[in-house]
mmCIF file of C-alpha atoms in Angstrom:
data_model
loop_
_atom_site.group_PDB
_atom_site.id
_atom_site.type_symbol
_atom_site.label_atom_id
_atom_site.label_comp_id
_atom_site.label_asym_id
_atom_site.label_seq_id
_atom_site.Cartn_x
_atom_site.Cartn_y
_atom_site.Cartn_z
ATOM 1 C CA MET A 72 83.792 71.723 104.500
ATOM 2 C CA GLN A 73 83.863 74.869 106.230
ATOM 3 C CA PRO A 74 86.836 76.406 107.762
ATOM 4 C CA ILE A 75 87.411 76.827 111.518
ATOM 5 C CA ILE A 76 87.838 80.445 112.316
ATOM 6 C CA ARG A 77 90.215 80.919 115.353
ATOM 7 C CA LYS A 78 92.815 82.996 117.138
ATOM 8 C CA ALA A 79 96.542 82.202 115.977
ATOM 9 C CA VAL A 80 98.592 80.068 118.423
ATOM 10 C CA ALA A 81 102.420 79.522 118.539
ATOM 11 C CA ALA A 82 102.440 76.769 116.202
ATOM 12 C CA ASP A 83 100.878 78.793 113.247
ATOM 13 C CA LEU A 84 104.049 80.936 112.909
ATOM 14 C CA PRO A 85 105.394 78.857 109.571
ATOM 15 C CA ALA A 86 101.564 78.800 107.896
ATOM 16 C CA ILE A 87 101.212 82.452 108.648
ATOM 17 C CA LEU A 88 104.574 83.266 107.169
ATOM 18 C CA ALA A 89 103.663 81.107 103.993
ATOM 19 C CA LEU A 90 100.348 83.167 103.761
ATOM 20 C CA TYR A 91 102.315 86.169 104.123
ATOM 21 C CA ALA A 92 104.413 85.011 100.928
ATOM 22 C CA GLU A 93 101.228 85.439 98.941
ATOM 23 C CA LEU A 94 100.496 88.754 100.430
ATOM 24 C CA SER A 95 103.491 90.606 98.917
ATOM 25 C CA ALA A 96 106.098 89.116 96.348
ATOM 26 C CA THR A 97 108.568 91.993 97.183
ATOM 27 C CA ASP A 98 108.393 91.655 101.050
ATOM 28 C CA ARG A 99 111.369 89.697 102.465
ATOM 29 C CA LEU A 100 109.902 87.557 104.948
ATOM 30 C CA PRO A 101 111.908 86.110 107.959
ATOM 31 C CA LEU A 102 112.673 82.500 108.533
ATOM 32 C CA ALA A 103 110.249 81.148 111.393
ATOM 33 C CA GLU A 104 113.148 80.655 113.536
ATOM 34 C CA ASP A 105 114.110 84.027 113.156
ATOM 35 C CA ALA A 106 110.955 85.525 114.083
ATOM 36 C CA THR A 107 109.970 83.868 117.143
ATOM 37 C CA ASP A 108 110.403 86.920 119.320
ATOM 38 C CA THR A 109 108.097 89.104 117.099
ATOM 39 C CA TRP A 110 105.590 86.195 117.107
ATOM 40 C CA ALA A 111 105.690 85.974 120.789
ATOM 41 C CA LYS A 112 105.043 89.998 121.140
ATOM 42 C CA ILE A 113 101.957 89.422 118.609
ATOM 43 C CA LEU A 114 100.438 86.522 120.451
ATOM 44 C CA GLY A 115 101.081 88.385 123.930
ATOM 45 C CA SER A 116 99.743 91.496 123.115
ATOM 46 C CA GLU A 117 96.452 92.779 124.704
ATOM 47 C CA MET A 118 95.791 95.244 121.840
ATOM 48 C CA MET A 119 96.616 92.883 119.072
ATOM 49 C CA SER A 120 95.041 89.608 117.560
ATOM 50 C CA LEU A 121 95.655 87.549 114.397
ATOM 51 C CA HIS A 122 92.559 85.605 113.116
ATOM 52 C CA VAL A 123 92.921 82.452 111.130
ATOM 53 C CA ALA A 124 90.749 80.186 108.879
ATOM 54 C CA GLU A 125 91.850 76.406 109.171
ATOM 55 C CA LEU A 126 90.674 74.055 106.580
ATOM 56 C CA ASP A 127 91.855 70.366 106.805
ATOM 57 C CA GLY A 128 94.597 71.307 109.409
ATOM 58 C CA ARG A 129 96.197 74.096 107.288
ATOM 59 C CA ALA A 130 95.751 77.804 107.802
ATOM 60 C CA VAL A 131 94.392 79.204 104.475
ATOM 61 C CA SER A 132 93.571 82.879 105.326
ATOM 62 C CA THR A 133 94.467 85.392 108.198
ATOM 63 C CA CYS A 134 94.321 88.861 109.119
ATOM 64 C CA VAL A 135 95.541 91.038 112.140
ATOM 65 C CA LEU A 136 93.257 92.966 114.256
ATOM 66 C CA VAL A 137 94.754 96.039 116.404
ATOM 67 C CA ILE A 138 92.585 97.640 118.874
ATOM 68 C CA VAL A 139 93.478 100.976 119.941
ATOM 69 C CA PRO A 140 92.450 102.775 123.092
ATOM 70 C CA ASN A 141 91.081 106.150 122.510
ATOM 71 C CA LEU A 142 90.208 109.213 124.443
ATOM 72 C CA THR A 143 87.518 110.781 121.990
ATOM 73 C CA ARG A 144 84.214 109.296 121.091
ATOM 74 C CA ASN A 145 83.354 108.529 124.861
ATOM 75 C CA GLN A 146 86.676 106.943 125.206
ATOM 76 C CA SER A 147 85.529 104.304 122.662
ATOM 77 C CA PRO A 148 88.549 102.548 120.920
ATOM 78 C CA PHE A 149 88.884 102.028 117.475
ATOM 79 C CA ALA A 150 90.210 99.000 115.570
ATOM 80 C CA ILE A 151 92.718 98.563 112.285
ATOM 81 C CA ILE A 152 92.655 95.484 110.102
ATOM 82 C CA GLU A 153 95.971 94.733 108.476
ATOM 83 C CA ASN A 154 97.751 91.871 106.421
ATOM 84 C CA VAL A 155 94.406 90.366 105.181
ATOM 85 C CA VAL A 156 95.415 87.377 102.960
ATOM 86 C CA THR A 157 93.839 84.130 101.857
ATOM 87 C CA LEU A 158 95.573 81.402 99.604
ATOM 88 C CA ALA A 159 95.031 82.148 95.942
ATOM 89 C CA ALA A 160 93.871 78.773 95.348
ATOM 90 C CA MET A 161 91.158 79.265 98.154
ATOM 91 C CA ARG A 162 89.874 82.936 97.182
ATOM 92 C CA GLY A 163 86.428 83.274 96.049
ATOM 93 C CA ARG A 164 84.828 81.018 98.765
ATOM 94 C CA GLY A 165 84.053 83.416 101.492
ATOM 95 C CA ILE A 166 86.787 82.302 103.776
ATOM 96 C CA GLY A 167 88.443 85.679 103.646
ATOM 97 C CA LYS A 168 85.208 87.388 104.988
ATOM 98 C CA ARG A 169 84.758 84.963 107.751
ATOM 99 C CA VAL A 170 88.248 85.746 108.862
ATOM 100 C CA ILE A 171 87.321 89.634 108.755
ATOM 101 C CA GLN A 172 84.070 89.010 110.288
ATOM 102 C CA ALA A 173 85.716 87.302 113.183
ATOM 103 C CA ALA A 174 87.931 90.336 113.493
ATOM 104 C CA PHE A 175 84.774 92.719 113.393
ATOM 105 C CA ASP A 176 83.019 90.483 116.174
ATOM 106 C CA GLU A 177 85.970 90.956 118.305
ATOM 107 C CA ALA A 178 86.200 94.636 117.607
ATOM 108 C CA TRP A 179 82.722 95.298 118.253
ATOM 109 C CA ALA A 180 82.713 92.961 121.640
ATOM 110 C CA ALA A 181 85.705 95.389 122.648
ATOM 111 C CA GLY A 182 83.546 98.640 122.110
ATOM 112 C CA CYS A 183 85.256 99.844 119.368
ATOM 113 C CA TYR A 184 83.109 102.370 117.191
ATOM 114 C CA LYS A 185 85.014 101.715 114.239
ATOM 115 C CA VAL A 186 87.107 99.333 112.108
ATOM 116 C CA MET A 187 89.290 100.721 109.613
ATOM 117 C CA LEU A 188 91.494 98.944 106.813
ATOM 118 C CA LEU A 189 93.943 100.612 104.333
ATOM 119 C CA THR A 190 94.975 98.815 101.173
ATOM 120 C CA GLY A 191 97.626 99.719 98.868
ATOM 121 C CA ARG A 192 96.079 97.598 96.208
ATOM 122 C CA LYS A 193 94.880 99.148 93.043
ATOM 123 C CA ASP A 194 92.649 96.054 91.801
ATOM 124 C CA GLU A 195 88.989 96.983 91.623
ATOM 125 C CA ALA A 196 88.274 93.172 92.787
ATOM 126 C CA VAL A 197 89.940 93.992 96.052
ATOM 127 C CA PHE A 198 87.894 97.130 96.690
ATOM 128 C CA ARG A 199 84.568 94.985 95.909
ATOM 129 C CA PHE A 200 86.045 92.082 98.300
ATOM 130 C CA TYR A 201 86.384 94.862 101.174
ATOM 131 C CA GLU A 202 83.034 96.392 100.266
ATOM 132 C CA SER A 203 81.312 93.031 100.405
ATOM 133 C CA CYS A 204 82.753 92.486 103.909
ATOM 134 C CA GLY A 205 81.063 95.747 104.909
ATOM 135 C CA PHE A 206 83.682 98.362 104.442
ATOM 136 C CA ALA A 207 82.705 101.728 102.638
ATOM 137 C CA ARG A 208 85.034 103.849 100.385
ATOM 138 C CA GLY A 209 85.069 107.135 101.799
ATOM 139 C CA LYS A 210 87.989 108.680 103.694
ATOM 140 C CA THR A 211 91.243 109.920 102.117
ATOM 141 C CA ALA A 212 94.349 107.970 103.696
ATOM 142 C CA PHE A 213 97.675 109.243 103.932
ATOM 143 C CA GLU A 214 100.848 107.336 104.870
ATOM 144 C CA ILE A 215 104.433 107.857 105.510
ATOM 145 C CA ARG A 216 107.031 105.078 105.543
ATOM 146 C CA ARG A 217 110.608 105.357 107.238
ATOM 147 C CA PRO A 218 113.403 106.195 104.695
ATOM 148 C CA ALA A 219 115.218 103.020 103.476
ATOM 149 C CA ALA A 220 118.393 105.069 104.665
ATOM 150 C CA GLN A 221 117.007 105.462 108.280
ATOM 151 C CA PRO A 222 117.092 102.163 110.363
ATOM 152 C CA PRO A 223 114.649 101.412 113.225
ATOM 153 C CA THR A 224 115.772 102.590 116.620
#
């Protein structure tokens, strides 16, 4: 059976949080009832979308797409893909590729001139997966994170 690829809806929050639990063992995820405001912001954003692969009524893969307005490149926006995850038991079946392709399709339809993805993984298999989706290694990425002692404002 082929998964249905669609945009996330309000009822998907618990399933998305369950997927994110497989994304990072060290990330403390909120309970669904504590994340409803953030979830509403995500679903209501014109710049952000969350793509889901659903199989037998269950979300098995997801990724976030953010489309960023831009003044360069003829004012063409660019896009960022983040939080790519497929249930471990469903990996290797092409489901993650289909979710990423849906994000690409949305980015291209929005006129984006590029889509970027940054991963902190060191596993060569992860790199090969992203390359099989069409990404190319090439640019050097830099990242800074807010110090733990500095709370968000």
